[in-house]
PDB file of C-alpha atoms in Angstrom:
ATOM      1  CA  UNK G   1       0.000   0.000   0.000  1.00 43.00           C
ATOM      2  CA  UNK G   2       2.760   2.604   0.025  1.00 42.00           C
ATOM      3  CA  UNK G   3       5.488   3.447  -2.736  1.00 43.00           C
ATOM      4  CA  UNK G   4       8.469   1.906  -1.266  1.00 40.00           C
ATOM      5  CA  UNK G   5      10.659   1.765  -4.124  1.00 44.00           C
ATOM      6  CA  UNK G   6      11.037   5.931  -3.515  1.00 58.00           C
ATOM      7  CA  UNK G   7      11.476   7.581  -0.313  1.00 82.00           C
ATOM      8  CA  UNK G   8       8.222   7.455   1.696  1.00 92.00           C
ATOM      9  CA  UNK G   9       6.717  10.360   2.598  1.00 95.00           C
ATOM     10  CA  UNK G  10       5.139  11.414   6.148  1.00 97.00           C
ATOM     11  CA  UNK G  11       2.967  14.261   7.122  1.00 98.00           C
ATOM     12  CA  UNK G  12       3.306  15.415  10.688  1.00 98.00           C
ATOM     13  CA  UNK G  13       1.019  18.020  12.031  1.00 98.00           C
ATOM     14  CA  UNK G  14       0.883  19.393  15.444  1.00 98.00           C
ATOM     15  CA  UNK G  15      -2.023  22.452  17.082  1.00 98.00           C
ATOM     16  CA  UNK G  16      -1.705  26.187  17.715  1.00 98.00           C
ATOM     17  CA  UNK G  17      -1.888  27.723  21.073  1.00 97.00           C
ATOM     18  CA  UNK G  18      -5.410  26.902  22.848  1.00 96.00           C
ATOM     19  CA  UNK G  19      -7.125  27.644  26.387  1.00 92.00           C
ATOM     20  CA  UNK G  20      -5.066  29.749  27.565  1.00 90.00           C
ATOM     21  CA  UNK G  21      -1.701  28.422  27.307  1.00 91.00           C
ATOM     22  CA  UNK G  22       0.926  30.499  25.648  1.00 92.00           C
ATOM     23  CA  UNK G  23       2.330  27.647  23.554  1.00 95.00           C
ATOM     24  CA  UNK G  24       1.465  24.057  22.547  1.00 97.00           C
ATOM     25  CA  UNK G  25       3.967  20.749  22.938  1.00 98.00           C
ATOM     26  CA  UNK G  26       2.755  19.724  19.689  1.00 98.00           C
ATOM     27  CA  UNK G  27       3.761  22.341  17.504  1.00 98.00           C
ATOM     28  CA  UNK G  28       7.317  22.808  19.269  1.00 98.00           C
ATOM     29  CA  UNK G  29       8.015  19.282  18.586  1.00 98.00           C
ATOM     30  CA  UNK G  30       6.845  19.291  14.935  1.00 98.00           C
ATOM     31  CA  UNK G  31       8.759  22.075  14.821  1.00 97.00           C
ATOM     32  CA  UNK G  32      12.224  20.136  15.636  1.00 98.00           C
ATOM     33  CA  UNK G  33      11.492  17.496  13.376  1.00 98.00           C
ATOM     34  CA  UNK G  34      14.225  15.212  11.159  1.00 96.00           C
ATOM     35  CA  UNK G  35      13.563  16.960   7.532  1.00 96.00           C
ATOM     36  CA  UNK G  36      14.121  13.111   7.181  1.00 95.00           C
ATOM     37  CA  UNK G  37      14.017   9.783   9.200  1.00 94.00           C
ATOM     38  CA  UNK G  38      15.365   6.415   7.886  1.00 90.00           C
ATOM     39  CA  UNK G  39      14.066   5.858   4.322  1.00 89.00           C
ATOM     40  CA  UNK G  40      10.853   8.818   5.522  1.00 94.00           C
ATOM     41  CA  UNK G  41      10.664  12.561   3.811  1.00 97.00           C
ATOM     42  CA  UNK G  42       8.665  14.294   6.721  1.00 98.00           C
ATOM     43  CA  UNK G  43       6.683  17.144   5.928  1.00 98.00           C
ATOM     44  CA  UNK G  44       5.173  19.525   8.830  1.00 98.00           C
ATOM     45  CA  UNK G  45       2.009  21.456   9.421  1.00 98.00           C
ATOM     46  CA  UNK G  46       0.507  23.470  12.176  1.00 98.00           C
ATOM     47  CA  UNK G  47      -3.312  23.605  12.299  1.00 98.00           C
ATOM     48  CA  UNK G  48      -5.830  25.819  14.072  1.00 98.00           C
ATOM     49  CA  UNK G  49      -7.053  24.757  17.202  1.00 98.00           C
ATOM     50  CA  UNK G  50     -10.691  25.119  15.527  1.00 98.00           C
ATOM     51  CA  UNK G  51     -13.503  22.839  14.507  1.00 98.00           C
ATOM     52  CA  UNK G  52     -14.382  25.138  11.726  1.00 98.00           C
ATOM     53  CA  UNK G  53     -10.906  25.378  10.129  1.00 98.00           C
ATOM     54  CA  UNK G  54      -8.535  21.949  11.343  1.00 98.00           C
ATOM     55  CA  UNK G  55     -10.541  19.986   8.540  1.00 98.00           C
ATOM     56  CA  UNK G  56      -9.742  22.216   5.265  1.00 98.00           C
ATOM     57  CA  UNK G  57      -6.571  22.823   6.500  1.00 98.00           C
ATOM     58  CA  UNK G  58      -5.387  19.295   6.781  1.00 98.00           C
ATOM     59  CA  UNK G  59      -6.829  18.469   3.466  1.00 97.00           C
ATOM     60  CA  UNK G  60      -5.082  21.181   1.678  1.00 98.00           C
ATOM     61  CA  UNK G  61      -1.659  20.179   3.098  1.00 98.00           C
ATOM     62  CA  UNK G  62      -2.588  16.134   2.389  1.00 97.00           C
ATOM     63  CA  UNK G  63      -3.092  17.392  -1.297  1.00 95.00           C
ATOM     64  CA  UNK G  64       0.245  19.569  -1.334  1.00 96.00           C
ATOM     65  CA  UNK G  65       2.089  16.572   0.200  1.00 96.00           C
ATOM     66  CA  UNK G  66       0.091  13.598  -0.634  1.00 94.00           C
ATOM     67  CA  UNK G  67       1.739  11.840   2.277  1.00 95.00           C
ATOM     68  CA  UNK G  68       1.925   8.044   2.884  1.00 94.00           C
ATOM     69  CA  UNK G  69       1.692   8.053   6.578  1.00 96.00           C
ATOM     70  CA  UNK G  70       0.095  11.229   8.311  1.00 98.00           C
ATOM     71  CA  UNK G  71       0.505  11.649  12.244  1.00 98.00           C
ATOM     72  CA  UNK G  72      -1.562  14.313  13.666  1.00 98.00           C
ATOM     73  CA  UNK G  73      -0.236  15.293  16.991  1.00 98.00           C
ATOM     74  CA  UNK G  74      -1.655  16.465  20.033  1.00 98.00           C
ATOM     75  CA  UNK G  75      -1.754  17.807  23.294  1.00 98.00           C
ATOM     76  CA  UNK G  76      -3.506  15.888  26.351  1.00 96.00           C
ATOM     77  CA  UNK G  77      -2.769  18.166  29.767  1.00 93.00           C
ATOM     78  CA  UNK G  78      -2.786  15.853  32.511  1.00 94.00           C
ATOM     79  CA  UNK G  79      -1.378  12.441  30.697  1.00 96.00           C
ATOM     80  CA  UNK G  80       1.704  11.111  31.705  1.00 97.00           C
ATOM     81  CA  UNK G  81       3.036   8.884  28.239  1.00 98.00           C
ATOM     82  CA  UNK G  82       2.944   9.421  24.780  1.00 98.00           C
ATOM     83  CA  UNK G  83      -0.195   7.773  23.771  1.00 98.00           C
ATOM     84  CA  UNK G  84      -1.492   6.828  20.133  1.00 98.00           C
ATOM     85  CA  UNK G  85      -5.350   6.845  19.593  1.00 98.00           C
ATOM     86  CA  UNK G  86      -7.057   3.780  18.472  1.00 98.00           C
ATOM     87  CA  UNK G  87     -10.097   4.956  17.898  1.00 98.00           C
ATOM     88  CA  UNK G  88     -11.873   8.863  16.558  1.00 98.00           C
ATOM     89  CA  UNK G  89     -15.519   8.785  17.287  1.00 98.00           C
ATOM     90  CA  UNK G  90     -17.753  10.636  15.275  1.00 98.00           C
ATOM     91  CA  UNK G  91     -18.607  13.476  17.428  1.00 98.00           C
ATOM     92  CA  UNK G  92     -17.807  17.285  18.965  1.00 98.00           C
ATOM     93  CA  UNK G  93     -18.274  17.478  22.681  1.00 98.00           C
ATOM     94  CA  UNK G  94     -16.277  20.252  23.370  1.00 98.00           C
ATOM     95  CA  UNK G  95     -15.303  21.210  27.644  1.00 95.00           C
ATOM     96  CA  UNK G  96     -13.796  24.382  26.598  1.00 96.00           C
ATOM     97  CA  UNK G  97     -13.986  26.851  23.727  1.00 97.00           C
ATOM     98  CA  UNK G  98     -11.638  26.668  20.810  1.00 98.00           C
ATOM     99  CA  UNK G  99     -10.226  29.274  18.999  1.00 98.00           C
ATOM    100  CA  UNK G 100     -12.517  30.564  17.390  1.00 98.00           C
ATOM    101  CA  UNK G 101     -14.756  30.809  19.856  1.00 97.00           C
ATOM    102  CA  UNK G 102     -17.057  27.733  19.003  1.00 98.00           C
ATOM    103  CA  UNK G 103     -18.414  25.054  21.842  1.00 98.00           C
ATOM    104  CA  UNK G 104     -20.057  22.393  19.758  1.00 98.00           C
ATOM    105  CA  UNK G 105     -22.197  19.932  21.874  1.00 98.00           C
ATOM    106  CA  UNK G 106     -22.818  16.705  20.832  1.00 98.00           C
ATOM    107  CA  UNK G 107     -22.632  17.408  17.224  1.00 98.00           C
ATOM    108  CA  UNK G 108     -20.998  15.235  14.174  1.00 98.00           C
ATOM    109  CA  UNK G 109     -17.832  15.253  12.923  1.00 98.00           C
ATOM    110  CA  UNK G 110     -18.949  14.360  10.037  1.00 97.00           C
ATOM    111  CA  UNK G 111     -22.444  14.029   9.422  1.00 97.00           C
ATOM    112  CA  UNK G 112     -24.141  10.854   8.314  1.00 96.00           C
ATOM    113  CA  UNK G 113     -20.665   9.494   9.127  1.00 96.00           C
ATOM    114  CA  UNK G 114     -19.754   6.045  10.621  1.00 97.00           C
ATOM    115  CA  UNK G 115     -19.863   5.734  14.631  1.00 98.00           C
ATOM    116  CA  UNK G 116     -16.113   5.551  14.643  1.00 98.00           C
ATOM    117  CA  UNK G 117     -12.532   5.155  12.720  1.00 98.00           C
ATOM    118  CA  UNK G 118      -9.892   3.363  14.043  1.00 98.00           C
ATOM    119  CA  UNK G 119      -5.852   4.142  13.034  1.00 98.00           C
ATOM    120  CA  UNK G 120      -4.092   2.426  10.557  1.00 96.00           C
ATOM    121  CA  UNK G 121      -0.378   2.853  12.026  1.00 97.00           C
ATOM    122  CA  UNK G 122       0.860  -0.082  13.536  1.00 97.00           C
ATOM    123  CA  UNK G 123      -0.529   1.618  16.873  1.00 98.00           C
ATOM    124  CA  UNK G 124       1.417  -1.440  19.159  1.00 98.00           C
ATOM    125  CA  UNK G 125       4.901  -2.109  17.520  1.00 97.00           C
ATOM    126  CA  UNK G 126       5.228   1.916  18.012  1.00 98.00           C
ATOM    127  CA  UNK G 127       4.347   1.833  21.140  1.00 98.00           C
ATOM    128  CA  UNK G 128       6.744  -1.279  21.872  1.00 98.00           C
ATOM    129  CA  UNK G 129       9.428   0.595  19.968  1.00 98.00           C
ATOM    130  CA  UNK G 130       9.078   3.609  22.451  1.00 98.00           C
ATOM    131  CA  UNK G 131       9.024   1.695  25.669  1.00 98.00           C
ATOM    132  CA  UNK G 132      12.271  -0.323  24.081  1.00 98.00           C
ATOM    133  CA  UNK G 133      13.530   3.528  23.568  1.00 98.00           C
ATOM    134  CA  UNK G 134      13.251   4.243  27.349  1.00 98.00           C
ATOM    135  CA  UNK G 135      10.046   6.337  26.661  1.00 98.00           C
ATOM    136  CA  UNK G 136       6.634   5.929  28.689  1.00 98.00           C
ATOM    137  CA  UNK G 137       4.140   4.789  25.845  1.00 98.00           C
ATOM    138  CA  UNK G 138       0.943   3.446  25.729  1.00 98.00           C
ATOM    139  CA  UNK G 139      -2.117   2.332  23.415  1.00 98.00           C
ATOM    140  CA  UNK G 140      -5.439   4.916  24.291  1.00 98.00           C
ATOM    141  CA  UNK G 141      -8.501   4.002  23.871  1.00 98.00           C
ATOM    142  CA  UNK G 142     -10.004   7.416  24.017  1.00 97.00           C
ATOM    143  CA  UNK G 143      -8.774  10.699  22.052  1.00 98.00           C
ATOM    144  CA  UNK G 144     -11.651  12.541  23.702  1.00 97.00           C
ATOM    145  CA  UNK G 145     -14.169  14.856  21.889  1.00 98.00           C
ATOM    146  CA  UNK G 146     -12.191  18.204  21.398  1.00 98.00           C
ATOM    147  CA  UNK G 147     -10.373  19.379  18.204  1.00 98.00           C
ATOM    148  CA  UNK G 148      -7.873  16.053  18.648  1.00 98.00           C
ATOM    149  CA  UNK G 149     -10.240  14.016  18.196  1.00 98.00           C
ATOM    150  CA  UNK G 150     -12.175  15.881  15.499  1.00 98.00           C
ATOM    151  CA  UNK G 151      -8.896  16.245  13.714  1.00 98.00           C
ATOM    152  CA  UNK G 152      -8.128  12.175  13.966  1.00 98.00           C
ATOM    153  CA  UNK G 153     -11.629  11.432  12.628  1.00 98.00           C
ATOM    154  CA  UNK G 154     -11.293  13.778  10.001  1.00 98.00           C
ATOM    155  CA  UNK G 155      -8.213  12.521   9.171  1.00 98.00           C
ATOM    156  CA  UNK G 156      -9.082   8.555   8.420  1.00 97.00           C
ATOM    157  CA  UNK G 157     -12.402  10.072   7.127  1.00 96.00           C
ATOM    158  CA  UNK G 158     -10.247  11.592   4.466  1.00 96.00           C
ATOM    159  CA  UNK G 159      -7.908   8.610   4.139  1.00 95.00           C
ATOM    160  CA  UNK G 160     -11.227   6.216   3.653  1.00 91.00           C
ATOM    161  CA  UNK G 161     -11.686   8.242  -0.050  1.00 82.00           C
ATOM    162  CA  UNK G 162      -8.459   9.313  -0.718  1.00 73.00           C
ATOM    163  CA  UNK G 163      -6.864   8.596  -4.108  1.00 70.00           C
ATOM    164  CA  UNK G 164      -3.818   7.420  -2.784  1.00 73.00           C
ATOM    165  CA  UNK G 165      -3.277   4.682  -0.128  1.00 84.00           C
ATOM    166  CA  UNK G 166      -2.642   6.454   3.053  1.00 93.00           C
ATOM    167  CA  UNK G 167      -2.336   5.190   6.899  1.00 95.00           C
ATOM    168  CA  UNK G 168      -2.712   7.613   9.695  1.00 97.00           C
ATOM    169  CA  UNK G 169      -2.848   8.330  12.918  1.00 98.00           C
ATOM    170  CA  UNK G 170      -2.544  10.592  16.108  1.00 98.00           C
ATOM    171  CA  UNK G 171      -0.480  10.906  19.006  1.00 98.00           C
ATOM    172  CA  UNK G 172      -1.080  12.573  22.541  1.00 98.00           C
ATOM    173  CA  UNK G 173       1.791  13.874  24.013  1.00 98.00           C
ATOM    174  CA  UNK G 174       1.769  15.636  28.001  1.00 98.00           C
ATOM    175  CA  UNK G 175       2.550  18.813  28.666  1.00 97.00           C
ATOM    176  CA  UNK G 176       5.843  20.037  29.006  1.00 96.00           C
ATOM    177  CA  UNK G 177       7.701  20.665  32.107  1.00 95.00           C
ATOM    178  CA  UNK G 178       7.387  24.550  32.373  1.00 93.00           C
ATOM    179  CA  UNK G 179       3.693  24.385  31.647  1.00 93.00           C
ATOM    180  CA  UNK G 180       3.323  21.459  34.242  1.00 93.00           C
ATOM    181  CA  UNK G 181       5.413  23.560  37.045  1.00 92.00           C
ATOM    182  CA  UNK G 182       2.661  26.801  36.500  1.00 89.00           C
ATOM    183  CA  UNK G 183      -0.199  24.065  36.593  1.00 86.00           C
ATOM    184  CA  UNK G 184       0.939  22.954  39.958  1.00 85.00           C
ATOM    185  CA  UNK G 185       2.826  19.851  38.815  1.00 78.00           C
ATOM    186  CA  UNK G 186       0.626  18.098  36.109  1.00 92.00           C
ATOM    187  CA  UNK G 187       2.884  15.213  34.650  1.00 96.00           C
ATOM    188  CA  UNK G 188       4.906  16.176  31.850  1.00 97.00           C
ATOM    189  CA  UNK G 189       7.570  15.508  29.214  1.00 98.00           C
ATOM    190  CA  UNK G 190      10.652  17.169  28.070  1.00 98.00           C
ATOM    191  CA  UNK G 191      10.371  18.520  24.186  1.00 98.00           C
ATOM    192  CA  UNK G 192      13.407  16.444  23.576  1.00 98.00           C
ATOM    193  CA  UNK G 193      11.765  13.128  23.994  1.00 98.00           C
ATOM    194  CA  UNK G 194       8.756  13.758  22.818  1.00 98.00           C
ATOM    195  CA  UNK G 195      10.387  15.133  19.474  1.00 98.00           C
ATOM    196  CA  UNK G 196      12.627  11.232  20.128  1.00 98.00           C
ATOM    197  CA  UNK G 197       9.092   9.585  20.371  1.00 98.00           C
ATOM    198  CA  UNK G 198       7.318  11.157  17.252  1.00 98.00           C
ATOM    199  CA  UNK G 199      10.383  10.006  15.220  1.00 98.00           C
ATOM    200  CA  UNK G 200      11.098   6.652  16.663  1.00 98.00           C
ATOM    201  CA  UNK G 201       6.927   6.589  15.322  1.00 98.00           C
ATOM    202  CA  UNK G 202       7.872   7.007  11.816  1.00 97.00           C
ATOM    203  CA  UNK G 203      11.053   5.161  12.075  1.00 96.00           C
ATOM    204  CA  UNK G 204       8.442   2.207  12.687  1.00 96.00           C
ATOM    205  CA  UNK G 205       6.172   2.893  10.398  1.00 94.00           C
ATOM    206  CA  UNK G 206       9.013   2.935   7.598  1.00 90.00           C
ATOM    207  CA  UNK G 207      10.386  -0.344   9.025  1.00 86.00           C
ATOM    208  CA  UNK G 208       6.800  -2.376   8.890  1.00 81.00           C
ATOM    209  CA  UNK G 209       6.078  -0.425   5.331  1.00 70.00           C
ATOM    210  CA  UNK G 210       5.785  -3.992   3.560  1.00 50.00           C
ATOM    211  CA  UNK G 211       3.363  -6.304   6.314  1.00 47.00           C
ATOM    212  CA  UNK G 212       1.094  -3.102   7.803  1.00 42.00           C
ATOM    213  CA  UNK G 213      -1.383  -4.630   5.450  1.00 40.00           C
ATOM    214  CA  UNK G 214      -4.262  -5.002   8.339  1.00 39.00           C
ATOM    215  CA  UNK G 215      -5.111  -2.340  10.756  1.00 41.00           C
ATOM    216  CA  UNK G 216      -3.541  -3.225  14.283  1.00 40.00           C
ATOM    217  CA  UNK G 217      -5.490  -0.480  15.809  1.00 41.00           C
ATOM    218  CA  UNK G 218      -8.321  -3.012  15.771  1.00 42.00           C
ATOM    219  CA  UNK G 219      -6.530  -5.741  17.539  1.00 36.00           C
ATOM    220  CA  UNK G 220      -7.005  -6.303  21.465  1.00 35.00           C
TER     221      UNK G 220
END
């Protein structure tokens, strides 16, 4: 399903700025990204932290790029690991406002929809790949119903009709240190190893290129 005799290509995206907080992990770490990892051309994007705008502007960087593997990252405030989504439901439930202003309740991602996607990374040799790297990791079974999760269904919604194969994905990371210290000592994660976990991700992904035929994100 992906054109290995050429360097792959993968399509990292991280958030803006949201609730408050003066910066986001996500975008930092996509920021210090490997231009290229193993046999892997990795391209970068920051999105809005918006229901309204995430969508179009992941689609118009997927058709810029047209990316083999896509990893949407995230940030979860108050998780201690890096943790890759199984599953994006189909619906906006949002706690806080994003930035636009919007507080969707129970509404579709995308309407008429299926209940749920699930990732087609090979969600448990990255996370076994991590741990081996000295990193906490773990397999979540909930990306929660803000933008994250919006952004993750959107993104295998896309890769369902998408005219060429693509697997994707999305990874939580927890805050980092000097947000954790003014939050009164919420776990956290130096930038350092969470940039080390996104790319020991794709290094994965490139290695399993020829048997990520079925979707481990549905195994048990």
């Amino acid at each position: 399903p992906f054109r290995i005799e050429a360097c792959m290509k993968a399509l990292v995206t991280g958030f803006d700025a949201f609730g408050g907080e003066a910066v986001n992990p996500s975008a930092l770490a996509v920021g210090r990204l490997k231009k290229r990892v193993v046999n892997i051309l990795v391209r970068t994007a920051i999105l809005p932290t918006s229901y309204g705008r995430s969508t179009a502007a992941l689609q118009t960087v997927i058709g810029k790029v047209r990316p083999d593997i896509v990893l949407c990252v995230g940030q979860a405030g108050g998780r201690a690991e890096l943790c890759l989504e199984r599953v994006a439901i189909n619906v906006q439930d949002a706690r806080i406002r994003d930035n636009d202003g919007k507080q969707p309740i129970d509404r579709p991602v995308v309407k008429g929809g299926p209940a749920a996607h699930f990732a087609t990374l090979p969600i448990k040799a990255c996370v076994a790949a991590l741990r081996e790297a000295g990193l906490p990791a773990a397999v979540s079974n909930t990306a929660g119903t803000f933008v994250c999760n919006h952004i993750f269904y959107a993104l295998m919604d896309i890769a369902t009709g998408h005219s060429v194969p693509m697997r994707g994905g999305f990874l939580h990371i927890p805050y980092l240190p000097e947000q954790a210290a003014r939050l009164g000592g919420a776990p956290s994660m130096a930038l350092d190893d969470v940039v080390h976990g996104i790319e020991t991700i794709l290094e994965t992904c490139a290695s399993r290129s020829r048997d990520i035929r079925t979707v481990e994100g549905r195994i048990s």
